[in-house]
Coordinates of C-alpha atoms in Angstrom, one line a residue:
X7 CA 154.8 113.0 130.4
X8 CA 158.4 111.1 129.6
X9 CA 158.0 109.0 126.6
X10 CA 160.2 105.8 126.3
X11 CA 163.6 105.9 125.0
X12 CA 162.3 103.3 122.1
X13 CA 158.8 104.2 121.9
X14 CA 158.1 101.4 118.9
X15 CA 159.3 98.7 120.7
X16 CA 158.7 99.2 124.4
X17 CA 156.9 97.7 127.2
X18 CA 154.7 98.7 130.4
X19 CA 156.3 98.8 133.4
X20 CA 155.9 95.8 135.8
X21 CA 155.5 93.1 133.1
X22 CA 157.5 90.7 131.7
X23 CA 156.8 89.6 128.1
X24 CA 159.0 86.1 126.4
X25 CA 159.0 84.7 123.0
X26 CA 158.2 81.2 122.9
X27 CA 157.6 78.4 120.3
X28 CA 154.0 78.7 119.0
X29 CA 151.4 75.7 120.5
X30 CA 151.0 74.4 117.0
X31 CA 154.4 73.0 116.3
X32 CA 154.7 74.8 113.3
X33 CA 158.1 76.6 113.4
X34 CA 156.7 79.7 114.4
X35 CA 156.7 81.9 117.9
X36 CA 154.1 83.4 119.9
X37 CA 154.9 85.6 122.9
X38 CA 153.5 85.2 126.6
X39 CA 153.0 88.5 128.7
X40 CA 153.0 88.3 132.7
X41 CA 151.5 91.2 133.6
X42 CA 150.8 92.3 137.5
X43 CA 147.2 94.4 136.9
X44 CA 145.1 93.1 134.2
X45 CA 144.3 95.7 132.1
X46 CA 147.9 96.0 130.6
X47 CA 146.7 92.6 128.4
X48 CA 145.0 95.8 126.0
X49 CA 148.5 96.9 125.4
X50 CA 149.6 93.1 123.9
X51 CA 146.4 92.7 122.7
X52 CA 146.5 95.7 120.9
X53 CA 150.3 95.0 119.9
X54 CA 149.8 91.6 118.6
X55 CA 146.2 92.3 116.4
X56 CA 148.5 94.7 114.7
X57 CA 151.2 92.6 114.2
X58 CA 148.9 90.0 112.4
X59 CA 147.7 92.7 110.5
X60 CA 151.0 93.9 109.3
X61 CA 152.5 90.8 108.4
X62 CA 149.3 89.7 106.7
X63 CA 148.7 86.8 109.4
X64 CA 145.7 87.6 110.9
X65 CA 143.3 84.4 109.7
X66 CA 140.2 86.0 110.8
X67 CA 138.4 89.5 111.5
X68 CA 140.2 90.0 114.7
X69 CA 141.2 87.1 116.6
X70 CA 138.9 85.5 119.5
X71 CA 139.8 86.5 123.1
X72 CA 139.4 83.1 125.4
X73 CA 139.3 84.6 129.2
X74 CA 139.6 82.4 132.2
X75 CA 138.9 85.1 135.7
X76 CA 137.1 85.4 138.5
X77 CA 135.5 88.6 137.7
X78 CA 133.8 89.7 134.4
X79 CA 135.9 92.0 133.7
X80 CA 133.2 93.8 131.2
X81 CA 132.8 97.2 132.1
X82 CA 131.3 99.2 129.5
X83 CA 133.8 101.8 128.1
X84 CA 132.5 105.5 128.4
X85 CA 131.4 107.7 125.5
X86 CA 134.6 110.2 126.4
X87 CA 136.8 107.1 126.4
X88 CA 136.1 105.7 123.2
X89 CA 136.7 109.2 121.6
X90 CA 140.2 108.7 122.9
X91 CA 140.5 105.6 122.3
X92 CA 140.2 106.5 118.7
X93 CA 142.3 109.3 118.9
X94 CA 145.4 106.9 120.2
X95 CA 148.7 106.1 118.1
X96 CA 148.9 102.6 117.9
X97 CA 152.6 102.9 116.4
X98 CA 153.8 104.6 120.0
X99 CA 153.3 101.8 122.3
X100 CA 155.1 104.3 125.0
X101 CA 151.8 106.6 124.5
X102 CA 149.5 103.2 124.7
X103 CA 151.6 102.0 127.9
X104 CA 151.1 105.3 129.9
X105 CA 147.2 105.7 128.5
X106 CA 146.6 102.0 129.5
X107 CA 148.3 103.6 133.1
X108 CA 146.8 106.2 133.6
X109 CA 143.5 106.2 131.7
X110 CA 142.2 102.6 131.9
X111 CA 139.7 101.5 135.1
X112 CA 142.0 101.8 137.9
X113 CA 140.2 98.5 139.3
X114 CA 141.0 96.8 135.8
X115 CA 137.7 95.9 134.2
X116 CA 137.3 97.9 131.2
X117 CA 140.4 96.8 129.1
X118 CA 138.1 94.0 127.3
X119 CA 135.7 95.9 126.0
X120 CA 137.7 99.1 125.1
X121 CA 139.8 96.4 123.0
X122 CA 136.3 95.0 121.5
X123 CA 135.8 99.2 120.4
X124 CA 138.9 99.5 118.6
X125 CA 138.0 95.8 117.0
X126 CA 141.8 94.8 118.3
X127 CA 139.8 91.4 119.2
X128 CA 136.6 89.6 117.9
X129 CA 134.2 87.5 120.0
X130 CA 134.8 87.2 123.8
X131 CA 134.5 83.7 125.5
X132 CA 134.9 83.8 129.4
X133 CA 135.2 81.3 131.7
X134 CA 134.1 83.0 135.2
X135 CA 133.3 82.7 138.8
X136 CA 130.9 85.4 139.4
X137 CA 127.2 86.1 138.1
X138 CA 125.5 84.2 136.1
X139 CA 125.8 82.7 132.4
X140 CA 125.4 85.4 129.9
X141 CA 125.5 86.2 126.3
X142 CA 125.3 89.6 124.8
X143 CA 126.1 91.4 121.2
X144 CA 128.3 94.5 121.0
X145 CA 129.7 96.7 118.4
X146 CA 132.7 98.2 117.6
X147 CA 133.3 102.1 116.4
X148 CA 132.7 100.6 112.6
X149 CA 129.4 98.9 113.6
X150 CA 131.2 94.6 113.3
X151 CA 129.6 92.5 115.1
X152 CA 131.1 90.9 118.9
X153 CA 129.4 88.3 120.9
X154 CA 130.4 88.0 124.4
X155 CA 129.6 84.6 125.8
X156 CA 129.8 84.0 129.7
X157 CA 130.0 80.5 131.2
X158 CA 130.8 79.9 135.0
X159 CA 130.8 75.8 134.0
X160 CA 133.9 74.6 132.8
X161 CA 132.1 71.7 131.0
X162 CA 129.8 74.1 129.0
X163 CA 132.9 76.7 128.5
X164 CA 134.8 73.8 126.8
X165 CA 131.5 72.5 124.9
X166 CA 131.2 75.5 123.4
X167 CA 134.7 76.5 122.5
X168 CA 135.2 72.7 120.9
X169 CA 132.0 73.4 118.6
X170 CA 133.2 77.2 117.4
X171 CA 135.3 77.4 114.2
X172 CA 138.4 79.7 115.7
X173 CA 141.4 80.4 113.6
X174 CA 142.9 82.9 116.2
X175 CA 142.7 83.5 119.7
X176 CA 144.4 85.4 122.2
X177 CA 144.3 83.3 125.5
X178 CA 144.2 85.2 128.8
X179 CA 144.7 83.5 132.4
X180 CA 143.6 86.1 135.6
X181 CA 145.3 84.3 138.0
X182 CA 142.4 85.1 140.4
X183 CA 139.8 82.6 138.9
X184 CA 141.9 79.8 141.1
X185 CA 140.0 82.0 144.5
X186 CA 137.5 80.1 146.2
X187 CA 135.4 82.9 147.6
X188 CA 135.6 87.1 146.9
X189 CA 138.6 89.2 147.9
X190 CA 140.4 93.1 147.7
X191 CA 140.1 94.8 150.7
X192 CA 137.8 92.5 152.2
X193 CA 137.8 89.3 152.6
X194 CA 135.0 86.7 152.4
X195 CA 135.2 84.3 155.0
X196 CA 135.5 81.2 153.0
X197 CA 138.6 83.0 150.8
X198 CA 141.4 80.6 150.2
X199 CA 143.6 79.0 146.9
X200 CA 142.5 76.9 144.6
X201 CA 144.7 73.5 145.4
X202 CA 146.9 72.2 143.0
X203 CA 144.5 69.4 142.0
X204 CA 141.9 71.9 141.5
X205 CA 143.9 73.8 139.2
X206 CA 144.7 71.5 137.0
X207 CA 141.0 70.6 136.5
X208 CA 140.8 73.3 134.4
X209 CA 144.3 73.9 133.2
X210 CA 145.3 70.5 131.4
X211 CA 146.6 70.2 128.3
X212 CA 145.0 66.9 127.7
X213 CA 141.3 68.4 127.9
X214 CA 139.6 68.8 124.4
X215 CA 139.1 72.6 125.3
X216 CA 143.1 73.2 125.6
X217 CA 143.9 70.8 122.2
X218 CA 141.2 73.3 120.7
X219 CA 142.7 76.0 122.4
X220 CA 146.7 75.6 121.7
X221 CA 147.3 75.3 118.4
X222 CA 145.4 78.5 117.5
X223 CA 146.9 81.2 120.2
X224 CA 148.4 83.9 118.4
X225 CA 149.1 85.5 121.9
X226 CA 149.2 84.8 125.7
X227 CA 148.6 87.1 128.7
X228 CA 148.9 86.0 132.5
X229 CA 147.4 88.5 135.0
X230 CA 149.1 88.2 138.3
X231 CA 146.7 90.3 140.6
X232 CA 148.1 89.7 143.8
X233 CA 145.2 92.4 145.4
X234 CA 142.7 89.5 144.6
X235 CA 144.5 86.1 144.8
X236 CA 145.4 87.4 148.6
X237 CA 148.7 88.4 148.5
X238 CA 152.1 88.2 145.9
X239 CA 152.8 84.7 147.7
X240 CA 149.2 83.6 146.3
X241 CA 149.5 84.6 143.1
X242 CA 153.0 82.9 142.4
X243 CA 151.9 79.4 143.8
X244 CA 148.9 79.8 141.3
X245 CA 151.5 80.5 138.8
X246 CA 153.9 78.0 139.3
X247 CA 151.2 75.2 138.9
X248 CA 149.8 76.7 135.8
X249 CA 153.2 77.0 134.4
X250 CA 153.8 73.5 134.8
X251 CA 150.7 72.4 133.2
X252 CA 151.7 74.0 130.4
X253 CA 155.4 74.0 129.9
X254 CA 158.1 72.0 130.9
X255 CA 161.9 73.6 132.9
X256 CA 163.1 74.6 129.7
X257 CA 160.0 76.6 128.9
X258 CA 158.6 74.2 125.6
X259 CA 155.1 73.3 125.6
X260 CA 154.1 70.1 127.4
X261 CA 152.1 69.2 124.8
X262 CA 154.7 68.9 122.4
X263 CA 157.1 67.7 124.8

């Protein structure tokens, strides 16, 4: 296996990662990853919570992951994989890039809970379109404490977010929740995108979920997965409405704006 030419600073093919003025206002930056398949977010989720750490940032345990997909995106992560995952240098993100590759779920629903084991993030807090509402308690490898709490209304998601007592979150967009009805290599027969109206029901910066959210991101990831949106031409309309909903053509925040 190659490793990258700058091992400590590199990142996984096929995303594109930008440094942007943090939500808050506060003078700081942030940085958005566009990722194509979702479980690359574990490789910025895993490079920001040590960031935070290093710089002695990091305002809480390990900072909340906020989700917004279609799918749940909660596989359990295998006895042989958490051995590994222990086992990982988190100094070489080249190593972390190619394991994320080449060891991760292959449909991309493991990453959450394999960065729950390695306590890169705290509590989970999904906003969903499949199954029903759940909550459930999980542990890391040192025994802390997660709660993973699953909403599929938007109203509830953002009642409970409002009411929790975040410091830090990492805020995640699969741009696959905006899919009425179930798609990959079949489709369902009412399979179509969200319009633009519908999107920005749920991504406004106006609603009391997003002035919760905002201020407190320490990170951004935006899974493109074209395989379940219907095609690259889907998942780019999706993402041009949620990129103006949140920024404005010179890439600062609307809310700030």
């Amino acid at each position: 296996m190659y490793e990258n030419v700058d091992p400590e600073n590199c990142h996984p093919p096929g995303t594109f990662c930008e440094e942007l003025t943090h939500p808050a206002g506060n003078g700081q930056t942030i940085e958005k990853a566009v990722i194509m398949e979702h479980r690359f977010a574990f490789f910025y989720w895993l490079k920001w919570a040590n960031s935070l750490t290093d710089n002695g940032t990091l305002v809480q345990a390990a900072p909340t992951l906020v989700t917004i997909d279609w799918h749940r995106d909660l596989a359990p992560t295998p006895e042989q994989q958490q051995k590994k995952l222990l086992e990982l240098d988190q100094s070489n993100l080249s190593d972390v890039a190619n394991y994320v590759w080449a060891q991760f779920d292959q449909t991309n629903d493991g990453h959450i809970f394999c960065a729950i084991w390695l306590n890169l993030i705290g509590d989970v807090v999904l906003l969903k379109n499949s199954a029903e509402e759940m909550h459930e308690t999980v542990y890391d490898h040192e025994e802390n404490k997660h709660e993973v709490h699953e909403f599929r209304s938007p109203e509830r998601f953002q009642d409970f977010l409002i009411a929790r007592d975040d410091k830090s979150i990492f805020f995640d967009i699969d741009l696959d929740y905006f899919i009425h009805g179930k798609g990959k290599r079949y489709y369902s027969d009412n399979f179509k995108r969200y319009s633009e109206e519908e999107i920005k029901e749920i991504i406004d910066p106006a609603l009391p979920v997003f002035q919760h959210i905002l201020p407190k991101i320490d990170g951004m990831t935006l899974a493109q997965e074209p395989g379940y949106c219907g095609g690259i031409t889907n998942s780019c309309k999706i993402m041009e409405v949620i990129h103006k909903q949140l920024f404005d053509n010179d890439r600062n925040w609307q809310h700030l704006s």
